[in-house]
Coordinates of C-alpha atoms and ligand atoms in Angstrom, one line a residue:
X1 CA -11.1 -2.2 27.0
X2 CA -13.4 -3.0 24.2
X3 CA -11.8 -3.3 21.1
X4 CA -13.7 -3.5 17.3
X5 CA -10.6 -4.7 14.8
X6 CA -11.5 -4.5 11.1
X7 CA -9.5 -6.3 8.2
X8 CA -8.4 -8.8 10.5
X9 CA -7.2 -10.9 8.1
X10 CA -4.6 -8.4 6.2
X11 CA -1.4 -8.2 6.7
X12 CA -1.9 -5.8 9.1
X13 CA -5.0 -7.0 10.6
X14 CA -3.0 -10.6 11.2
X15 CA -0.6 -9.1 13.2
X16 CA -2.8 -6.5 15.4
X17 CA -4.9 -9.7 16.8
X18 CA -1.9 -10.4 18.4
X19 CA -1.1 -7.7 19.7
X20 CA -4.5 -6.4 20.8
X21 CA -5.3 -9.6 22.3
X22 CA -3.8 -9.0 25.4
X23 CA -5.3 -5.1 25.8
X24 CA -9.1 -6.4 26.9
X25 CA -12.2 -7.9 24.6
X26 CA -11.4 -8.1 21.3
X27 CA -14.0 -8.3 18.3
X28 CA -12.2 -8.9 14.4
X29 CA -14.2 -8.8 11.6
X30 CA -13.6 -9.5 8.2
X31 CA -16.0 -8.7 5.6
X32 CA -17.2 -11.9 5.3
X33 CA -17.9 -12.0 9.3
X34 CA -21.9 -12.9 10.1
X35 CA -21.9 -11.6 13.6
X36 CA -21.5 -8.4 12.9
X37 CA -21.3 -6.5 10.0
X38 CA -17.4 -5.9 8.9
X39 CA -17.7 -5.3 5.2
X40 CA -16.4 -1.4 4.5
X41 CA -19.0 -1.4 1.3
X42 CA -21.9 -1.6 3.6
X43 CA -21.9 1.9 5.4
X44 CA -25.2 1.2 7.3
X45 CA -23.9 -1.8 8.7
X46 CA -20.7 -1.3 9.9
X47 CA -22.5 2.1 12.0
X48 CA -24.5 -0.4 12.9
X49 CA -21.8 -2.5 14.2
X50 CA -20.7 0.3 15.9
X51 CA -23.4 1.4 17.5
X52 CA -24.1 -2.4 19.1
X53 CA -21.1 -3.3 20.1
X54 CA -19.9 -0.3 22.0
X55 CA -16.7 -0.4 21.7
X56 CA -13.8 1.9 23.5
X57 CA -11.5 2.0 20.1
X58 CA -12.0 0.7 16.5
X59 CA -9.3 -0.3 15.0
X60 CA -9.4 -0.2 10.9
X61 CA -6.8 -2.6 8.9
X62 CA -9.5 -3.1 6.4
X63 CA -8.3 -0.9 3.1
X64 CA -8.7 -1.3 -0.8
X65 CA -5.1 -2.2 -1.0
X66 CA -4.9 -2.9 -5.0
X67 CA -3.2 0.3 -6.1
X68 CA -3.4 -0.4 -10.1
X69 CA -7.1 -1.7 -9.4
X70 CA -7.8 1.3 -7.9
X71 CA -7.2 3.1 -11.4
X72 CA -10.0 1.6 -12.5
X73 CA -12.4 1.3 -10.1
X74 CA -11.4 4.2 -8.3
X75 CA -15.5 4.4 -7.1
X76 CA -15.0 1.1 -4.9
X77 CA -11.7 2.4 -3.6
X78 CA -13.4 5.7 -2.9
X79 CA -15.8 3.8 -0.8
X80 CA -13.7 1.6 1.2
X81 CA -10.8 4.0 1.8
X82 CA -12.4 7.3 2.1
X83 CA -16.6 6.9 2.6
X84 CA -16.2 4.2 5.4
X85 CA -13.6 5.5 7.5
X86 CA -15.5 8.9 7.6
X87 CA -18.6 6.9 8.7
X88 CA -16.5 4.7 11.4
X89 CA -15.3 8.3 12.6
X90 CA -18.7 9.7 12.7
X91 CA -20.2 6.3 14.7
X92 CA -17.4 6.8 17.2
X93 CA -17.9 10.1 17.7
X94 CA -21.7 9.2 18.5
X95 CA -20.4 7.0 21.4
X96 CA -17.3 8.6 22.5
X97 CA -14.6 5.8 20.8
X98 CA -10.9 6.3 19.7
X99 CA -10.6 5.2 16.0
X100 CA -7.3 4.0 14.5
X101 CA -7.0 4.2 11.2
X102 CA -3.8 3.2 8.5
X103 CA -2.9 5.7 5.8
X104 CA 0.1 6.0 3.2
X105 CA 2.9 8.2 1.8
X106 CA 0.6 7.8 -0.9
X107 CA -1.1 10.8 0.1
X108 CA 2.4 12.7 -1.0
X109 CA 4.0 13.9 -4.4
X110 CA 7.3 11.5 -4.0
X111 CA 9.0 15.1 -4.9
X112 CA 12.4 15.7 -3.3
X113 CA 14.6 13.8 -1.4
X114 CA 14.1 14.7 2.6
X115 CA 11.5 12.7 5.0
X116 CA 7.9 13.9 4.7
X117 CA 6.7 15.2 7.8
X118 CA 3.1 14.9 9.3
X119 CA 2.3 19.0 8.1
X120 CA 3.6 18.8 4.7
X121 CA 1.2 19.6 1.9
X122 CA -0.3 16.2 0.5
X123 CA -0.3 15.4 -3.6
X124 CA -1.2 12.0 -4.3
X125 CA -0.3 10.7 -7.7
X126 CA -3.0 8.2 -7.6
X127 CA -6.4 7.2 -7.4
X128 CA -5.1 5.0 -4.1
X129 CA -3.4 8.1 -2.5
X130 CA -6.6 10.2 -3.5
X131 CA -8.9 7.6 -1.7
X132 CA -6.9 6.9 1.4
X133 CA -6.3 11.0 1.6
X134 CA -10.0 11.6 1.6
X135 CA -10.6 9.1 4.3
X136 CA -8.3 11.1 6.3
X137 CA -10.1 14.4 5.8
X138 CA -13.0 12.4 6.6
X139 CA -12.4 11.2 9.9
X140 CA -10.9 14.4 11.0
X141 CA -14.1 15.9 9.6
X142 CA -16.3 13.6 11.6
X143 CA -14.8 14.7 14.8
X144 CA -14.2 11.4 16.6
X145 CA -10.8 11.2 18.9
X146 CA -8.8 9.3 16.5
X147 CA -4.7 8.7 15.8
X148 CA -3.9 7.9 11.8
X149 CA -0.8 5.7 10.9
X150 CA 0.8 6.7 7.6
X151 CA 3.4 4.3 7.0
X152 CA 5.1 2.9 3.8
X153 CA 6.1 -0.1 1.9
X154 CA 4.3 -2.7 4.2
X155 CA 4.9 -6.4 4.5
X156 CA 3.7 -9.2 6.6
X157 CA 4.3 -13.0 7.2
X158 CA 1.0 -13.7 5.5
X159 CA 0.7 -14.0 1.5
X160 CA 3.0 -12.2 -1.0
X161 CA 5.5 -9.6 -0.1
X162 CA 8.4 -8.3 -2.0
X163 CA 11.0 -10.1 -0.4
X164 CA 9.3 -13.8 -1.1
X165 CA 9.0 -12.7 -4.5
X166 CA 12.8 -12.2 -4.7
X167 CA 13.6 -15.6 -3.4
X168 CA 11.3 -17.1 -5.9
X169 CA 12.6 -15.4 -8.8
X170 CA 16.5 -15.5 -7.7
X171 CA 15.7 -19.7 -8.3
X172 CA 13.6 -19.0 -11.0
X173 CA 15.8 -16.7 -12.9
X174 CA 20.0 -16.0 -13.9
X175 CA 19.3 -12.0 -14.2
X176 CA 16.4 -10.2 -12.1
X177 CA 16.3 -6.1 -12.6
X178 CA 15.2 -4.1 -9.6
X179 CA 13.4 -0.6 -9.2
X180 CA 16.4 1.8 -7.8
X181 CA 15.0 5.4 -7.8
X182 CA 12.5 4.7 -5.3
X183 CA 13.0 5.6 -2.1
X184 CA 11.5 4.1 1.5
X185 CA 11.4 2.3 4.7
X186 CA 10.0 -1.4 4.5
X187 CA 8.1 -1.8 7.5
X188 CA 6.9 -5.3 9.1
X189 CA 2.9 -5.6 9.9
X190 CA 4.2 -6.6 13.3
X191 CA 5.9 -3.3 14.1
X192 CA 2.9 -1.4 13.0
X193 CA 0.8 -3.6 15.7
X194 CA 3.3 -3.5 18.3
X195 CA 3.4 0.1 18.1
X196 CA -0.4 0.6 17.7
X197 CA -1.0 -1.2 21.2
X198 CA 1.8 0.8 22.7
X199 CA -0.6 3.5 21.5
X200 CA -3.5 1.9 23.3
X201 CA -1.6 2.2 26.6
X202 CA 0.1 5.6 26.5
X203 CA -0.6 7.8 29.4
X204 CA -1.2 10.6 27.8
X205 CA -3.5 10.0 24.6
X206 CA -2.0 10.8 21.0
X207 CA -4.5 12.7 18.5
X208 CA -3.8 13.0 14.9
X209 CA -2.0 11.7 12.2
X210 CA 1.5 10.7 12.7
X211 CA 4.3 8.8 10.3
X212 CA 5.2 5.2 11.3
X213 CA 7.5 3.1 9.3
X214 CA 10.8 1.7 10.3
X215 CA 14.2 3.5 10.7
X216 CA 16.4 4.1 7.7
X217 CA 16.1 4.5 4.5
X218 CA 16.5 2.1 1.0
X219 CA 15.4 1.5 -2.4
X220 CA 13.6 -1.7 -3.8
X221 CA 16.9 -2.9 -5.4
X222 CA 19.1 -2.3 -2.3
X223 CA 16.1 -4.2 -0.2
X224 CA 16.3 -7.0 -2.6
X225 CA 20.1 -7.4 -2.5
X226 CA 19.8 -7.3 1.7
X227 CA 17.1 -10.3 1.1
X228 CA 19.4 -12.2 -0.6
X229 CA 22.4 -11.9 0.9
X230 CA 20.4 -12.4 4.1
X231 CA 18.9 -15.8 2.7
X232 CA 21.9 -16.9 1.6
X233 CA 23.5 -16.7 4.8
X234 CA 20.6 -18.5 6.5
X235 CA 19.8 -21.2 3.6
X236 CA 22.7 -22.0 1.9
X237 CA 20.6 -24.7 0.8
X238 CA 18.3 -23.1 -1.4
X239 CA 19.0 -23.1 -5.4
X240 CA 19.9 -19.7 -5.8
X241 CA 20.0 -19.6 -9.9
X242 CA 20.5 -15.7 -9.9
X243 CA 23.6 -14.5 -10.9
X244 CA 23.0 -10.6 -11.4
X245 CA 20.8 -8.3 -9.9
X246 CA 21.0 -5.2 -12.0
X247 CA 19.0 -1.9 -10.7
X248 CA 16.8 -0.3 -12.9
X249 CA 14.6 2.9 -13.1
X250 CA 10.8 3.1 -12.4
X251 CA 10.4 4.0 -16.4
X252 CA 11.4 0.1 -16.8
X253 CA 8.2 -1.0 -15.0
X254 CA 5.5 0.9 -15.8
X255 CA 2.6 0.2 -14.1
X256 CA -1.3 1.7 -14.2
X257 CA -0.8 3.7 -10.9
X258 CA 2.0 5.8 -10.8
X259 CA 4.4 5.3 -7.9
X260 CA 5.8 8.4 -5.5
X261 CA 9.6 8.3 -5.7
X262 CA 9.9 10.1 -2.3
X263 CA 8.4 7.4 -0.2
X264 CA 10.6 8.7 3.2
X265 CA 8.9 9.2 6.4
X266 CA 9.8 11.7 9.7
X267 CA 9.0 9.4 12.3
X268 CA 9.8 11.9 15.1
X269 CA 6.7 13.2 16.6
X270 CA 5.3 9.6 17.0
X271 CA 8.7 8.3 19.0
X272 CA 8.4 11.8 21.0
X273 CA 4.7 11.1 21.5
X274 CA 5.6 7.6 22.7
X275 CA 9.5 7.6 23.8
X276 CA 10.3 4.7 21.7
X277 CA 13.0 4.5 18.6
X278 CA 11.8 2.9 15.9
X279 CA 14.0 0.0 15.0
X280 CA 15.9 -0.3 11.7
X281 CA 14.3 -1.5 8.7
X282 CA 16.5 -4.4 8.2
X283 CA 15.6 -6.1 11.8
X284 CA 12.0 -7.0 10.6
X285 CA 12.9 -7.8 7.5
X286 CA 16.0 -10.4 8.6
X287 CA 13.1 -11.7 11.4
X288 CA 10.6 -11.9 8.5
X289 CA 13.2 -14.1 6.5
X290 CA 14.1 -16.3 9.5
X291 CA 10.6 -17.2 9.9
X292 CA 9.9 -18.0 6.4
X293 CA 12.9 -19.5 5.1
Ligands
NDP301 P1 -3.9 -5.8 3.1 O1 -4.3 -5.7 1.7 O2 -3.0 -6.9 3.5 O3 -5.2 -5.9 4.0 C1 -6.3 -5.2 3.8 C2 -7.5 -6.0 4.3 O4 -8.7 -5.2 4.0 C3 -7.7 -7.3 3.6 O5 -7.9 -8.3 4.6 C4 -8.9 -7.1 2.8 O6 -9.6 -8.3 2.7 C5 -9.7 -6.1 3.6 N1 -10.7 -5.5 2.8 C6 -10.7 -5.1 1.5 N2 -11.9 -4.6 1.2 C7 -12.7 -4.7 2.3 C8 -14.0 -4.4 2.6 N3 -14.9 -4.0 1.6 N4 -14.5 -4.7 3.8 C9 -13.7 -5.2 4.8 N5 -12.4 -5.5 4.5 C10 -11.9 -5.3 3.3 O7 -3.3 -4.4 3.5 P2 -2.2 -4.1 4.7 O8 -2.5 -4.9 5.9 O9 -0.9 -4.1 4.1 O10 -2.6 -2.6 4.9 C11 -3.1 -2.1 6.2 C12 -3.2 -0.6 6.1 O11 -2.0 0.0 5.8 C13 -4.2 -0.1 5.0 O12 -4.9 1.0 5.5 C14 -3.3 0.4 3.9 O13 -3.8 1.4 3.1 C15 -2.1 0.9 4.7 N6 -0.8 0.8 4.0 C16 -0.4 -0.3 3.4 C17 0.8 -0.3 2.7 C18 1.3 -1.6 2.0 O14 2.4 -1.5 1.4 N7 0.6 -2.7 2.0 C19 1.7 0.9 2.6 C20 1.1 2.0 3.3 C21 -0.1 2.0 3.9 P3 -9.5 -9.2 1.4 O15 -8.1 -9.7 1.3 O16 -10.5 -10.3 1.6 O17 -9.9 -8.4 0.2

């Protein structure tokens, strides 16, 4: 199998080199890559790339990630989330490829309190949802065979995530206030790869989007008190200054974009699709701290 990986250096992208790796020849791009063209602002290019390297599947982890960025330069999101996936799905159409794409709860309201599932009506909040919806209606538009990944609340082992800013601040600081009212699954970069090369190898093909996050469900302050608890117990060491963690609404951080408050995802036609069960949300996040602390 020939594989194209964009974005391979995201937190995604890290993780799916290793897990594609094994599944046949595997070409990651970044958008800085010579080779071949991997930039998602240069449209022509990456059809290009496409087009010459003939792969089986394309697989995009390459997304404008910045969410409050995106508010004001909701033109260059636009581009990378919604124009270049429609163009990847059109070049794979042209040569019969499978494209794998990443999308978001974003592309939801955050109303109510039940799991979103995969036919629900779509009402993103933000100019990130907006963009990362219209690259779904894109790709579906192009016609290529293709599966799309929403999932939530990502982190990898690479650069920041939420929990290796809590460890930081609970040494940096006596009282730390944590968002409360939002609700989702944290789910590891790893377990989106692992289950995207599952998806590579099931016998009978899966087409269309499906939800993918980890089992369970939390809130950025209950996630933050599992971190610490879980660090304490595995680096007693550390100089853990913090002496309250007190949970807080949304209202107390306001940020540019707003955030969905509903951030749950059914998982259940992907586990049916693959016969697998998603594994809780606090087994990638304890592996995740066990690595880095
Ligand atoms: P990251 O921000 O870690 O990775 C995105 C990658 O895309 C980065 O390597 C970035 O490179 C690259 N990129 C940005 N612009 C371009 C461009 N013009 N051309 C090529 N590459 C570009 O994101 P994640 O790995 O966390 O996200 C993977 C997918 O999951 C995305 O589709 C995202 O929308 C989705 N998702 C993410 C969530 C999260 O919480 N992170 C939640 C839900 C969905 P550089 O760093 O050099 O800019």
């Amino acid at each position: 199998m020939k594989i194209l990986l964009l974005g391979k250096n995201g937190q995604v992208g890290w993780e799916l080199q290793r897990s594609l790796a094994p599944l046949g020849e595997v070409l990651a791009l970044d958008q800085h890559s010579t080779s071949y063209c991997g930039d998602l602002t240069h449209l022509e290019g990456l059809a290009d790339t496409v087009r010459l390297f003939k792969p089986n599947v394309v697989v995009n982890a390459a997304a404008y990630t910045a969410v409050d960025k995106a508010e004001t330069d909701p033109e260059t999101a636009h581009l990378v989330n919604a124009l270049a996936p429609e163009v990847l799905s059109r070049a794979c159409a042209a040569i019969g490829a499978r494209l794998i794409h990443y999308s978001t709860d974003y592309v939801f309201d955050g109303s109510g309190q039940t799991p979103w599932v995969e036919t629900d009506a779509t009402g993103p909040l933000n100019a990130y949802g907006r963009s990362k919806l219209a690259g779904e209606l894109g790709i579906a538009k192009q016609g290529a065979q293709h599966v799309i990944f929403r999932t939530s609340w990502v982190y990898g082992t690479e650069g920041g995530n939420f929990a290796k800013t809590m460890l930081r601040l609970a040494q940096e600081r006596e009282k730390m206030t944590v968002i409360n009212d939002q609700f989702g699954a944290p789910t590891g970069a790893a377990l989106l790869a692992d289950v995207t090369a599952l998806t590579l190898q099931a016998p009978q093909p899966l087409s269309g989007i499906y939800h993918l996050a980890a089992a369970g469900v939390t809130t950025w302050f209950d996630y933050a008190n599992h971190v610490l608890a879980k660090a304490k117990q595995l680096k007693p060491s550390l100089n853990y200054v913090v002496k309250e963690v007190l949970p807080v609404p949304t209202s107390e951080f306001p940020t540019p974009a707003q955030r969905p408050l509903n951030s749950r995802l059914h998982c259940g036609r992907l586990e049916q699709a693959l016969q697998l069960q998603l594994p809780p949300w606090q087994t990638g996040v304890d592996q995740l701290l066990a690595k880095i602390l």
